[in-house]
Amino acid sequence: MGTTGRTETPRERYRQQVREEVKEKAWQQIAGSGASALSLNAIAKQMGMSGPALYRYFANRDELITELIRDAYRSLADAFAAAGDAGGGRPGLAALAKVLRRWALEDPHRYFLVYGTPVPGYHAPQDTTAITAEMMSVLLDACVAAEQGEGEGGFEEHLAGHRDWAGSHPDAPPSALRLALAFWSRLHGVLSLELAGHFTGMGLDPARLYAAEVEALTAG
Amino acid sequence: MGTTGRTETPRERYRQQVREEVKEKAWQQIAGSGASALSLNAIAKQMGMSGPALYRYFANRDELITELIRDAYRSLADAFAAAGDAGGGRPGLAALAKVLRRWALEDPHRYFLVYGTPVPGYHAPQDTTAITAEMMSVLLDACVAAEQGEGEGGFEEHLAGHRDWAGSHPDAPPSALRLALAFWSRLHGVLSLELAGHFTGMGLDPARLYAAEVEALTAG
DNA sequence: TGTACATCAGTGAACGCGCGTTCACTGATGTAC
DNA sequence: TGTACATCAGTGAACGCGCGTTCACTGATGTAC
């Protein structure tokens, strides 16, 4: 709101509004039937428009999905970034873990769009890599601050020589890199099993498992 | 092969063969385009038959998918069971981890059918629960043998009171239950990220991360 | 061994559906003089 | 302020496609006497 750098004509403004509404309906549809069942015609009908009208706003179905995926990545990255701003300084691992969990539970289908089964013939846009790098940077900040030597051997040596993914932190010790990866993979492990329903009927609280994994990470 | 308890007429035999061939083609199709794109007509065409012919073998599309999911669960459970028989006695955690990884990499789409994004309107048959219990039993055997007290606090207390899922091992210490869950969630965490392609371009070897996670589990 | 009947695999046509996408067109909104 | 023109949102018809599934039917395979 307020003064954006560019002057915005009413038409451009309207275009953006409609685009947003389309995406909104798309999310609702994904929530109901998954990403592979996303239908442009159905969205149009829901908006009280004819099918072809949407082609004024998105070149085709793939472009819409790409946009949704990009937004999903963005929302997680923003949540990570906000965790730092809110806490005053750098967020701790526990705070990031909390953010990740809230984000995932808030909208499981959004989570699956990013971390679930890859969409059939679809390849994500390249700029998601940059967004992931943003998140990794925040995560690595927390890891560098949290960790000071653990000594686990072979894998950390491997990481010392394979740290492309940690380009934002060229001086982080291998132990911190290892911690970051453990954070990422272990928490996603709990979440993906939980969201896919693999804990239902087991009679345990996934939130407690999640908390215990966070504790194990930070206890180091 | 050899003498099965039931007498099998040639017709029954043939039926089974065709059913198997249908499932085989179904897997190939899933490998190409994912489970939600599975088409009976396409399978029939691939087998040189007309579409409706398949309805002699499967009541409908859902029954076929159910069968595939059941088979997927079965194959993993069998691999777990075989790990024990091959090693002479009870398999260790490292052996089970190896089996899980091999099974997942052998056919990623099969993995996703079980542990990936849930299929849209679909609910898995109830007997998969029994198969999961089988696997959990093998896993818990290994955990009971491996672990003797770690002391982590709150979560293990929670597990002491919420152990329905470990019904096969009513006397396992909470530390072993906790280890079993860590095994399951952490390894699935690495695998799901790896199989969904989230390590590509990061310049590290997911197999090493996997190995390090196994080591961290067994080092206790 | 041969005939009469039942079983069952597989076919082809058809139904109804929804999909993504293209195209020629109408009407409203904005722009230039 | 008014007119002439360009831009662009949205429509409705149409194309071609593949889907799951039903149905009446043919022809081969097995079974009973």
Short mmCIF file of C-alpha atoms (C1' of nucleotides) in Angstrom, two decimals:
data_model
loop_
_atom_site.label_atom_id
_atom_site.label_comp_id
_atom_site.label_asym_id
_atom_site.label_seq_id
_atom_site.Cartn_x
_atom_site.Cartn_y
_atom_site.Cartn_z
CA MET A 1 0.00 0.00 0.00
CA GLY A 2 1.04 3.66 -0.16
CA THR A 3 3.43 4.92 -2.79
CA THR A 4 5.09 2.20 -4.81
CA GLY A 5 7.91 3.32 -7.07
CA ARG A 6 6.00 2.67 -10.28
CA THR A 7 2.85 4.46 -11.23
CA GLU A 8 0.06 1.90 -11.42
CA THR A 9 -2.77 2.37 -13.85
CA PRO A 10 -6.23 1.22 -12.71
CA ARG A 11 -6.10 -1.52 -15.31
CA GLU A 12 -2.82 -2.90 -13.99
CA ARG A 13 -4.27 -2.72 -10.53
CA TYR A 14 -7.32 -4.69 -11.60
CA ARG A 15 -5.17 -7.26 -13.37
CA GLN A 16 -3.24 -7.92 -10.18
CA GLN A 17 -6.43 -8.28 -8.19
CA VAL A 18 -7.85 -10.86 -10.57
CA ARG A 19 -4.56 -12.75 -10.68
CA GLU A 20 -4.62 -12.92 -6.90
CA GLU A 21 -8.18 -14.16 -6.86
CA VAL A 22 -7.34 -16.87 -9.38
CA LYS A 23 -4.46 -18.04 -7.21
CA GLU A 24 -6.69 -17.98 -4.16
CA LYS A 25 -9.24 -20.24 -5.83
CA ALA A 26 -6.41 -22.44 -7.07
CA TRP A 27 -5.21 -22.99 -3.52
CA GLN A 28 -8.71 -23.87 -2.41
CA GLN A 29 -8.90 -26.40 -5.20
CA ILE A 30 -5.51 -27.88 -4.37
CA ALA A 31 -6.59 -28.16 -0.76
CA GLY A 32 -9.53 -30.23 -1.92
CA SER A 33 -8.04 -32.52 -4.51
CA GLY A 34 -4.29 -32.08 -4.72
CA ALA A 35 -2.13 -30.24 -7.18
CA SER A 36 -2.43 -32.64 -10.08
CA ALA A 37 -6.20 -32.12 -10.19
CA LEU A 38 -5.91 -28.36 -10.63
CA SER A 39 -8.26 -27.25 -13.41
CA LEU A 40 -8.38 -23.84 -15.05
CA ASN A 41 -11.95 -24.33 -16.18
CA ALA A 42 -13.07 -25.19 -12.68
CA ILE A 43 -11.39 -22.09 -11.28
CA ALA A 44 -13.04 -19.91 -13.90
CA LYS A 45 -16.45 -21.41 -13.17
CA GLN A 46 -15.94 -20.76 -9.46
CA MET A 47 -15.19 -17.13 -10.25
CA GLY A 48 -18.26 -16.79 -12.41
CA MET A 49 -16.24 -16.46 -15.59
CA SER A 50 -15.86 -18.53 -18.71
CA GLY A 51 -12.80 -20.79 -19.01
CA PRO A 52 -10.90 -18.97 -21.74
CA ALA A 53 -11.04 -15.72 -19.76
CA LEU A 54 -8.22 -16.93 -17.54
CA TYR A 55 -5.86 -16.92 -20.49
CA ARG A 56 -5.81 -13.16 -20.16
CA TYR A 57 -4.04 -13.64 -16.84
CA PHE A 58 -1.96 -16.79 -17.19
CA ALA A 59 -0.39 -18.10 -20.36
CA ASN A 60 -1.40 -21.64 -19.45
CA ARG A 61 -1.87 -24.10 -16.64
CA ASP A 62 1.84 -24.62 -16.04
CA GLU A 63 2.44 -20.93 -15.52
CA LEU A 64 -0.21 -20.85 -12.83
CA ILE A 65 1.30 -23.83 -11.01
CA THR A 66 4.75 -22.29 -11.26
CA GLU A 67 3.41 -19.14 -9.67
CA LEU A 68 1.82 -21.09 -6.84
CA ILE A 69 5.04 -22.97 -6.12
CA ARG A 70 7.01 -19.76 -6.15
CA ASP A 71 4.60 -18.18 -3.69
CA ALA A 72 4.82 -21.22 -1.44
CA TYR A 73 8.61 -21.00 -1.30
CA ARG A 74 8.38 -17.28 -0.73
CA SER A 75 6.00 -17.58 2.18
CA LEU A 76 8.30 -20.00 3.99
CA ALA A 77 11.37 -17.87 3.33
CA ASP A 78 9.52 -14.81 4.60
CA ALA A 79 8.48 -16.65 7.73
CA PHE A 80 12.11 -17.59 8.36
CA ALA A 81 13.24 -14.03 7.81
CA ALA A 82 10.50 -12.71 10.07
CA ALA A 83 11.64 -15.04 12.86
CA GLY A 84 14.89 -13.10 12.97
CA ASP A 85 13.30 -9.67 12.91
CA ALA A 86 10.81 -10.55 15.62
CA GLY A 87 13.38 -11.98 18.05
CA GLY A 88 15.45 -8.82 17.80
CA GLY A 89 18.60 -10.57 16.61
CA ARG A 90 19.38 -13.96 15.11
CA PRO A 91 16.76 -16.64 15.76
CA GLY A 92 17.79 -19.86 17.47
CA LEU A 93 17.31 -23.31 16.02
CA ALA A 94 14.29 -23.88 18.20
CA ALA A 95 12.62 -20.75 16.89
CA LEU A 96 13.23 -21.78 13.29
CA ALA A 97 11.92 -25.25 13.98
CA LYS A 98 8.77 -23.71 15.38
CA VAL A 99 8.33 -21.53 12.32
CA LEU A 100 8.81 -24.47 9.97
CA ARG A 101 6.25 -26.53 11.80
CA ARG A 102 3.69 -23.78 11.94
CA TRP A 103 4.10 -23.12 8.25
CA ALA A 104 3.67 -26.78 7.36
CA LEU A 105 0.60 -27.35 9.51
CA GLU A 106 -0.98 -24.11 8.43
CA ASP A 107 -1.49 -25.52 4.95
CA PRO A 108 -0.40 -29.10 4.34
CA HIS A 109 -1.10 -28.95 0.62
CA ARG A 110 1.20 -26.00 0.29
CA TYR A 111 3.83 -28.02 2.13
CA PHE A 112 3.35 -30.97 -0.21
CA LEU A 113 3.60 -28.72 -3.23
CA VAL A 114 7.14 -27.91 -2.13
CA TYR A 115 8.32 -30.97 -0.22
CA GLY A 116 5.96 -33.71 -1.34
CA THR A 117 5.92 -36.03 -4.30
CA PRO A 118 7.18 -34.14 -7.34
CA VAL A 119 4.39 -33.11 -9.73
CA PRO A 120 4.41 -35.53 -12.74
CA GLY A 121 5.99 -33.92 -15.78
CA TYR A 122 6.74 -30.72 -13.98
CA HIS A 123 10.02 -28.99 -13.16
CA ALA A 124 10.17 -26.19 -10.65
CA PRO A 125 11.38 -22.76 -11.78
CA GLN A 126 15.04 -22.02 -11.18
CA ASP A 127 14.48 -19.09 -8.87
CA THR A 128 13.23 -21.41 -6.15
CA THR A 129 16.87 -22.33 -5.72
CA ALA A 130 17.63 -18.77 -4.78
CA ILE A 131 14.80 -18.75 -2.25
CA THR A 132 16.06 -21.99 -0.72
CA ALA A 133 19.49 -20.36 -0.46
CA GLU A 134 17.90 -17.52 1.50
CA MET A 135 16.42 -19.96 3.96
CA MET A 136 19.64 -21.91 4.23
CA SER A 137 21.44 -18.70 5.06
CA VAL A 138 19.13 -18.02 7.99
CA LEU A 139 19.45 -21.62 9.11
CA LEU A 140 23.23 -21.55 8.88
CA ASP A 141 23.38 -18.34 10.89
CA ALA A 142 21.59 -20.16 13.68
CA CYS A 143 23.82 -23.20 13.33
CA VAL A 144 27.06 -21.25 13.42
CA ALA A 145 25.93 -19.51 16.58
CA ALA A 146 24.71 -22.71 18.20
CA GLU A 147 27.47 -25.17 17.55
CA GLN A 148 31.12 -25.43 18.52
CA GLY A 149 32.62 -28.76 17.66
CA GLU A 150 31.13 -32.19 18.06
CA GLY A 151 33.48 -34.47 16.18
CA GLU A 152 31.59 -37.00 14.13
CA GLY A 153 34.25 -37.80 11.57
CA GLY A 154 33.75 -38.91 8.00
CA PHE A 155 30.68 -36.98 7.07
CA GLU A 156 31.96 -33.66 8.31
CA GLU A 157 35.11 -34.18 6.25
CA HIS A 158 32.88 -34.79 3.27
CA LEU A 159 30.98 -31.61 4.01
CA ALA A 160 34.22 -29.65 4.34
CA GLY A 161 34.84 -30.44 0.67
CA HIS A 162 31.23 -30.22 -0.53
CA ARG A 163 29.80 -26.95 0.65
CA ASP A 164 28.39 -25.34 -2.48
CA TRP A 165 24.99 -25.24 -0.87
CA ALA A 166 26.41 -23.21 2.03
CA GLY A 167 27.83 -20.51 -0.20
CA SER A 168 26.37 -17.84 2.05
CA HIS A 169 28.59 -19.06 4.90
CA PRO A 170 31.99 -19.93 3.46
CA ASP A 171 33.63 -19.97 6.88
CA ALA A 172 31.11 -22.04 8.82
CA PRO A 173 32.74 -25.04 10.48
CA PRO A 174 31.77 -28.46 9.11
CA SER A 175 30.07 -29.24 12.39
CA ALA A 176 27.67 -26.38 11.77
CA LEU A 177 27.00 -27.56 8.21
CA ARG A 178 26.26 -31.00 9.54
CA LEU A 179 23.90 -29.57 12.11
CA ALA A 180 22.05 -27.60 9.46
CA LEU A 181 21.52 -30.71 7.37
CA ALA A 182 20.38 -32.70 10.38
CA PHE A 183 17.94 -29.94 11.23
CA TRP A 184 16.54 -29.89 7.73
CA SER A 185 16.26 -33.60 7.09
CA ARG A 186 15.12 -34.71 10.54
CA LEU A 187 12.39 -32.11 10.86
CA HIS A 188 11.17 -32.76 7.35
CA GLY A 189 11.18 -36.43 8.21
CA VAL A 190 8.77 -35.95 11.09
CA LEU A 191 6.64 -33.50 9.14
CA SER A 192 6.32 -35.54 5.98
CA LEU A 193 5.35 -38.64 7.88
CA GLU A 194 2.94 -36.69 10.02
CA LEU A 195 1.29 -34.81 7.16
CA ALA A 196 1.00 -37.92 5.05
CA GLY A 197 -0.86 -39.47 7.95
CA HIS A 198 1.65 -42.12 8.96
CA PHE A 199 1.30 -41.39 12.66
CA THR A 200 -2.48 -41.60 12.75
CA GLY A 201 -3.61 -44.53 14.79
CA MET A 202 -0.21 -44.95 16.39
CA GLY A 203 -1.42 -43.31 19.58
CA LEU A 204 1.44 -40.87 19.97
CA ASP A 205 1.66 -37.13 19.59
CA PRO A 206 3.78 -36.14 16.58
CA ALA A 207 4.27 -32.72 18.11
CA ARG A 208 6.15 -34.34 20.99
CA LEU A 209 8.38 -36.29 18.63
CA TYR A 210 9.04 -33.09 16.76
CA ALA A 211 9.94 -31.31 19.98
CA ALA A 212 12.22 -34.16 21.04
CA GLU A 213 14.06 -34.04 17.73
CA VAL A 214 14.57 -30.30 18.14
CA GLU A 215 15.88 -30.90 21.64
CA ALA A 216 18.27 -33.58 20.44
CA LEU A 217 19.60 -31.16 17.83
CA THR A 218 20.16 -28.29 20.20
CA ALA A 219 21.57 -30.46 23.00
CA GLY A 220 24.29 -31.55 20.57
CA MET B 1 6.27 -73.06 -7.49
CA GLY B 2 5.86 -76.76 -6.72
CA THR B 3 2.91 -77.97 -4.71
CA THR B 4 0.73 -75.24 -3.31
CA GLY B 5 -2.00 -76.30 -0.92
CA ARG B 6 -4.86 -75.42 -3.29
CA THR B 7 -5.37 -77.07 -6.62
CA GLU B 8 -5.08 -74.40 -9.29
CA THR B 9 -7.01 -74.72 -12.50
CA PRO B 10 -5.32 -73.46 -15.69
CA ARG B 11 -7.86 -70.69 -15.88
CA GLU B 12 -7.09 -69.47 -12.39
CA ARG B 13 -3.44 -69.67 -13.25
CA TYR B 14 -3.96 -67.57 -16.35
CA ARG B 15 -6.01 -65.03 -14.44
CA GLN B 16 -3.16 -64.53 -12.00
CA GLN B 17 -0.66 -64.11 -14.80
CA VAL B 18 -2.73 -61.42 -16.48
CA ARG B 19 -3.35 -59.65 -13.19
CA GLU B 20 0.40 -59.59 -12.62
CA GLU B 21 1.04 -58.25 -16.09
CA VAL B 22 -1.51 -55.48 -15.56
CA LYS B 23 0.19 -54.48 -12.33
CA GLU B 24 3.57 -54.56 -14.02
CA LYS B 25 2.41 -52.15 -16.72
CA ALA B 26 0.76 -50.03 -14.06
CA TRP B 27 4.08 -49.63 -12.27
CA GLN B 28 5.77 -48.64 -15.51
CA GLN B 29 3.10 -46.04 -16.05
CA ILE B 30 3.42 -44.70 -12.52
CA ALA B 31 7.16 -44.51 -13.00
CA GLY B 32 6.55 -42.30 -16.01
CA SER B 33 3.82 -39.97 -14.86
CA GLY B 34 3.00 -40.54 -11.22
CA ALA B 35 0.18 -42.39 -9.55
CA SER B 36 -2.58 -39.87 -10.20
CA ALA B 37 -2.10 -40.27 -13.95
CA LEU B 38 -2.68 -44.01 -13.89
CA SER B 39 -5.07 -44.95 -16.70
CA LEU B 40 -6.75 -48.30 -17.21
CA ASN B 41 -7.28 -47.64 -20.90
CA ALA B 42 -3.62 -46.85 -21.40
CA ILE B 43 -2.57 -50.07 -19.66
CA ALA B 44 -4.95 -52.09 -21.79
CA LYS B 45 -3.65 -50.51 -24.97
CA GLN B 46 -0.09 -51.29 -23.89
CA MET B 47 -1.06 -54.92 -23.43
CA GLY B 48 -2.73 -55.06 -26.82
CA MET B 49 -6.18 -55.38 -25.35
CA SER B 50 -9.28 -53.23 -25.38
CA GLY B 51 -10.01 -51.07 -22.35
CA PRO B 52 -13.07 -52.88 -20.98
CA ALA B 53 -11.18 -56.19 -20.92
CA LEU B 54 -9.40 -55.13 -17.72
CA TYR B 55 -12.70 -55.14 -15.88
CA ARG B 56 -12.48 -58.93 -15.95
CA TYR B 57 -9.48 -58.58 -13.63
CA PHE B 58 -10.10 -55.50 -11.52
CA ALA B 59 -13.44 -54.14 -10.44
CA ASN B 60 -12.29 -50.59 -11.13
CA ARG B 61 -9.36 -48.21 -11.04
CA ASP B 62 -9.37 -47.83 -7.27
CA GLU B 63 -9.06 -51.57 -6.74
CA LEU B 64 -5.97 -51.64 -8.92
CA ILE B 65 -4.35 -48.77 -7.02
CA THR B 66 -5.19 -50.42 -3.73
CA GLU B 67 -3.50 -53.58 -4.92
CA LEU B 68 -0.39 -51.66 -5.95
CA ILE B 69 -0.15 -49.93 -2.60
CA ARG B 70 -0.60 -53.20 -0.78
CA ASP B 71 2.17 -54.78 -2.84
CA ALA B 72 4.45 -51.84 -2.15
CA TYR B 73 3.98 -52.20 1.61
CA ARG B 74 4.45 -55.94 1.33
CA SER B 75 7.72 -55.66 -0.56
CA LEU B 76 9.22 -53.39 2.08
CA ALA B 77 8.02 -55.60 4.91
CA ASP B 78 9.46 -58.63 3.17
CA ALA B 79 12.77 -56.89 2.70
CA PHE B 80 12.85 -56.09 6.42
CA ALA B 81 12.01 -59.67 7.29
CA ALA B 82 14.65 -60.98 4.87
CA ALA B 83 17.29 -58.81 6.53
CA GLY B 84 16.82 -60.86 9.69
CA ASP B 85 16.89 -64.24 7.97
CA ALA B 86 20.00 -63.38 5.95
CA GLY B 87 22.02 -62.14 8.91
CA GLY B 88 21.37 -65.35 10.79
CA GLY B 89 19.76 -63.66 13.76
CA ARG B 90 18.27 -60.24 14.46
CA PRO B 91 19.40 -57.52 12.08
CA GLY B 92 21.06 -54.39 13.49
CA LEU B 93 19.80 -50.88 12.93
CA ALA B 94 22.46 -50.29 10.30
CA ALA B 95 21.30 -53.30 8.32
CA LEU B 96 17.68 -52.15 8.42
CA ALA B 97 18.70 -48.67 7.38
CA LYS B 98 20.51 -50.14 4.41
CA VAL B 99 17.48 -52.18 3.43
CA LEU B 100 15.19 -49.16 3.67
CA ARG B 101 17.45 -47.08 1.51
CA ARG B 102 17.91 -49.74 -1.12
CA TRP B 103 14.17 -50.29 -1.28
CA ALA B 104 13.48 -46.58 -1.70
CA LEU B 105 16.12 -45.98 -4.38
CA GLU B 106 15.18 -49.13 -6.25
CA ASP B 107 11.87 -47.57 -7.21
CA PRO B 108 11.23 -44.00 -6.08
CA HIS B 109 7.66 -43.97 -7.35
CA ARG B 110 6.88 -47.00 -5.27
CA TYR B 111 8.33 -45.14 -2.30
CA PHE B 112 6.19 -42.09 -3.02
CA LEU B 113 3.10 -44.23 -3.33
CA VAL B 114 3.61 -45.20 0.31
CA TYR B 115 5.40 -42.26 1.89
CA GLY B 116 4.78 -39.41 -0.52
CA THR B 117 1.93 -36.96 -0.92
CA PRO B 118 -1.33 -38.77 -0.23
CA VAL B 119 -3.28 -39.63 -3.38
CA PRO B 120 -6.18 -37.10 -3.73
CA GLY B 121 -9.47 -38.67 -2.72
CA TYR B 122 -7.92 -41.96 -1.85
CA HIS B 123 -7.68 -43.82 1.46
CA ALA B 124 -5.30 -46.73 1.90
CA PRO B 125 -6.74 -50.13 2.77
CA GLN B 126 -6.76 -51.03 6.45
CA ASP B 127 -4.48 -54.02 6.14
CA THR B 128 -1.53 -51.77 5.43
CA THR B 129 -1.66 -50.97 9.11
CA ALA B 130 -0.95 -54.61 9.86
CA ILE B 131 1.99 -54.61 7.47
CA THR B 132 3.41 -51.48 9.09
CA ALA B 133 3.08 -53.24 12.45
CA GLU B 134 5.17 -56.11 11.06
CA MET B 135 7.92 -53.70 10.08
CA MET B 136 7.74 -51.89 13.38
CA SER B 137 8.17 -55.19 15.16
CA VAL B 138 11.41 -55.92 13.30
CA LEU B 139 12.59 -52.38 13.93
CA LEU B 140 11.79 -52.56 17.61
CA ASP B 141 13.64 -55.84 17.95
CA ALA B 142 16.71 -54.09 16.69
CA CYS B 143 16.13 -51.12 18.95
CA VAL B 144 15.66 -53.17 22.08
CA ALA B 145 18.89 -54.99 21.38
CA ALA B 146 20.80 -51.82 20.55
CA GLU B 147 19.83 -49.45 23.28
CA GLN B 148 20.20 -49.35 27.06
CA GLY B 149 19.22 -46.05 28.52
CA GLU B 150 20.01 -42.59 27.26
CA GLY B 151 17.89 -40.30 29.34
CA GLU B 152 16.20 -37.64 27.28
CA GLY B 153 13.31 -36.81 29.53
CA GLY B 154 9.90 -35.57 28.55
CA PHE B 155 9.38 -37.34 25.30
CA GLU B 156 10.30 -40.75 26.63
CA GLU B 157 7.81 -40.27 29.43
CA HIS B 158 5.21 -39.45 26.82
CA LEU B 159 6.14 -42.59 24.93
CA ALA B 160 5.90 -44.68 28.08
CA GLY B 161 2.22 -43.75 28.19
CA HIS B 162 1.57 -43.78 24.43
CA ARG B 163 2.84 -47.05 23.06
CA ASP B 164 -0.10 -48.50 21.13
CA TRP B 165 2.03 -48.54 18.01
CA ALA B 166 4.60 -50.74 19.77
CA GLY B 167 2.09 -53.40 20.74
CA SER B 168 4.43 -56.10 19.52
CA HIS B 169 6.96 -55.07 22.20
CA PRO B 170 5.03 -54.25 25.35
CA ASP B 171 8.17 -54.41 27.50
CA ALA B 172 10.54 -52.34 25.39
CA PRO B 173 12.04 -49.46 27.38
CA PRO B 174 10.94 -45.96 26.34
CA SER B 175 14.48 -45.24 25.19
CA ALA B 176 14.14 -48.00 22.61
CA LEU B 177 10.77 -46.65 21.47
CA ARG B 178 12.30 -43.24 21.10
CA LEU B 179 15.16 -44.69 19.09
CA ALA B 180 12.75 -46.50 16.78
CA LEU B 181 10.88 -43.29 16.06
CA ALA B 182 14.11 -41.39 15.48
CA PHE B 183 15.22 -44.08 13.07
CA TRP B 184 11.97 -43.96 11.17
CA SER B 185 11.52 -40.21 10.94
CA ARG B 186 15.13 -39.20 10.36
CA LEU B 187 15.78 -41.72 7.63
CA HIS B 188 12.52 -40.88 5.92
CA GLY B 189 13.50 -37.25 6.21
CA VAL B 190 16.70 -37.76 4.24
CA LEU B 191 15.01 -40.06 1.74
CA SER B 192 12.01 -37.90 1.03
CA LEU B 193 14.14 -34.83 0.49
CA GLU B 194 16.56 -36.77 -1.66
CA LEU B 195 13.92 -38.48 -3.78
CA ALA B 196 11.98 -35.30 -4.27
CA GLY B 197 15.19 -33.80 -5.62
CA HIS B 198 15.89 -31.29 -2.87
CA PHE B 199 19.58 -32.14 -2.69
CA THR B 200 20.25 -31.80 -6.39
CA GLY B 201 22.52 -28.91 -7.08
CA MET B 202 23.61 -28.68 -3.46
CA GLY B 203 26.88 -30.41 -4.24
CA LEU B 204 26.75 -32.95 -1.47
CA ASP B 205 26.23 -36.68 -1.42
CA PRO B 206 22.88 -37.61 0.16
CA ALA B 207 24.21 -41.12 0.75
CA ARG B 208 26.81 -39.66 3.10
CA LEU B 209 24.22 -37.71 5.00
CA TYR B 210 22.15 -40.85 5.27
CA ALA B 211 25.14 -42.79 6.56
CA ALA B 212 25.93 -40.06 9.08
CA GLU B 213 22.37 -40.13 10.38
CA VAL B 214 22.58 -43.88 10.81
CA GLU B 215 25.85 -43.47 12.66
CA ALA B 216 24.39 -40.83 14.94
CA LEU B 217 21.53 -43.19 15.76
CA THR B 218 23.69 -46.17 16.56
CA ALA B 219 26.32 -44.18 18.44
CA GLY B 220 23.55 -43.20 20.85
"C1'" DT C 1 -14.35 -90.65 -27.38
"C1'" DG C 2 -18.12 -87.60 -28.44
"C1'" DT C 3 -21.75 -84.53 -27.77
"C1'" DA C 4 -24.45 -80.58 -25.07
"C1'" DC C 5 -24.05 -77.07 -22.13
"C1'" DA C 6 -21.99 -73.60 -18.98
"C1'" DT C 7 -18.37 -70.58 -18.06
"C1'" DC C 8 -15.70 -66.84 -18.95
"C1'" DA C 9 -12.09 -63.82 -21.72
"C1'" DG C 10 -12.22 -60.30 -24.79
"C1'" DT C 11 -14.43 -56.98 -28.34
"C1'" DG C 12 -16.57 -52.80 -30.17
"C1'" DA C 13 -19.80 -49.34 -29.72
"C1'" DA C 14 -21.57 -46.09 -26.85
"C1'" DC C 15 -22.43 -42.65 -22.82
"C1'" DG C 16 -21.23 -38.68 -20.45
"C1'" DC C 17 -17.74 -36.14 -18.76
"C1'" DG C 18 -14.12 -32.60 -18.16
"C1'" DC C 19 -9.94 -31.16 -19.69
"C1'" DG C 20 -6.54 -27.43 -22.06
"C1'" DT C 21 -6.50 -24.46 -25.58
"C1'" DT C 22 -7.64 -21.61 -30.03
"C1'" DC C 23 -10.39 -18.36 -32.41
"C1'" DA C 24 -13.44 -14.82 -34.04
"C1'" DC C 25 -16.07 -11.67 -31.95
"C1'" DT C 26 -18.60 -8.02 -28.67
"C1'" DG C 27 -18.34 -4.21 -25.49
"C1'" DA C 28 -16.41 -1.62 -22.22
"C1'" DT C 29 -12.44 1.22 -20.79
"C1'" DG C 30 -8.75 4.18 -21.55
"C1'" DT C 31 -5.89 7.51 -24.65
"C1'" DA C 32 -4.84 11.23 -28.12
"C1'" DC C 33 -6.03 15.14 -30.38
"C1'" DT D 1 -15.57 18.95 -23.54
"C1'" DG D 2 -16.09 16.03 -27.47
"C1'" DT D 3 -14.91 12.96 -30.94
"C1'" DA D 4 -11.93 8.96 -33.17
"C1'" DC D 5 -9.24 5.36 -32.30
"C1'" DA D 6 -6.63 1.75 -29.78
"C1'" DT D 7 -6.46 -1.33 -26.07
"C1'" DC D 8 -7.97 -5.06 -23.66
"C1'" DA D 9 -11.42 -8.01 -20.64
"C1'" DG D 10 -14.52 -11.44 -21.36
"C1'" DT D 11 -17.78 -14.57 -24.21
"C1'" DG D 12 -19.40 -18.64 -26.72
"C1'" DA D 13 -18.53 -22.01 -29.95
"C1'" DA D 14 -15.52 -25.32 -31.32
"C1'" DC D 15 -11.51 -28.86 -31.61
"C1'" DG D 16 -9.50 -32.96 -30.20
"C1'" DC D 17 -8.50 -35.62 -26.57
"C1'" DG D 18 -8.61 -39.29 -23.04
"C1'" DC D 19 -10.87 -40.79 -19.20
"C1'" DG D 20 -13.87 -44.55 -16.40
"C1'" DT D 21 -17.41 -47.44 -17.06
"C1'" DT D 22 -21.67 -50.12 -19.01
"C1'" DC D 23 -23.65 -53.23 -22.22
"C1'" DA D 24 -24.83 -56.61 -25.65
"C1'" DC D 25 -22.40 -59.71 -28.02
"C1'" DT D 26 -18.80 -63.36 -30.12
"C1'" DG D 27 -15.82 -67.21 -29.54
"C1'" DA D 28 -12.91 -69.98 -27.20
"C1'" DT D 29 -12.16 -72.98 -23.18
"C1'" DG D 30 -13.54 -76.07 -19.79
"C1'" DT D 31 -17.10 -79.50 -17.62
"C1'" DA D 32 -20.69 -83.20 -17.30
"C1'" DC D 33 -22.71 -87.04 -19.01
#
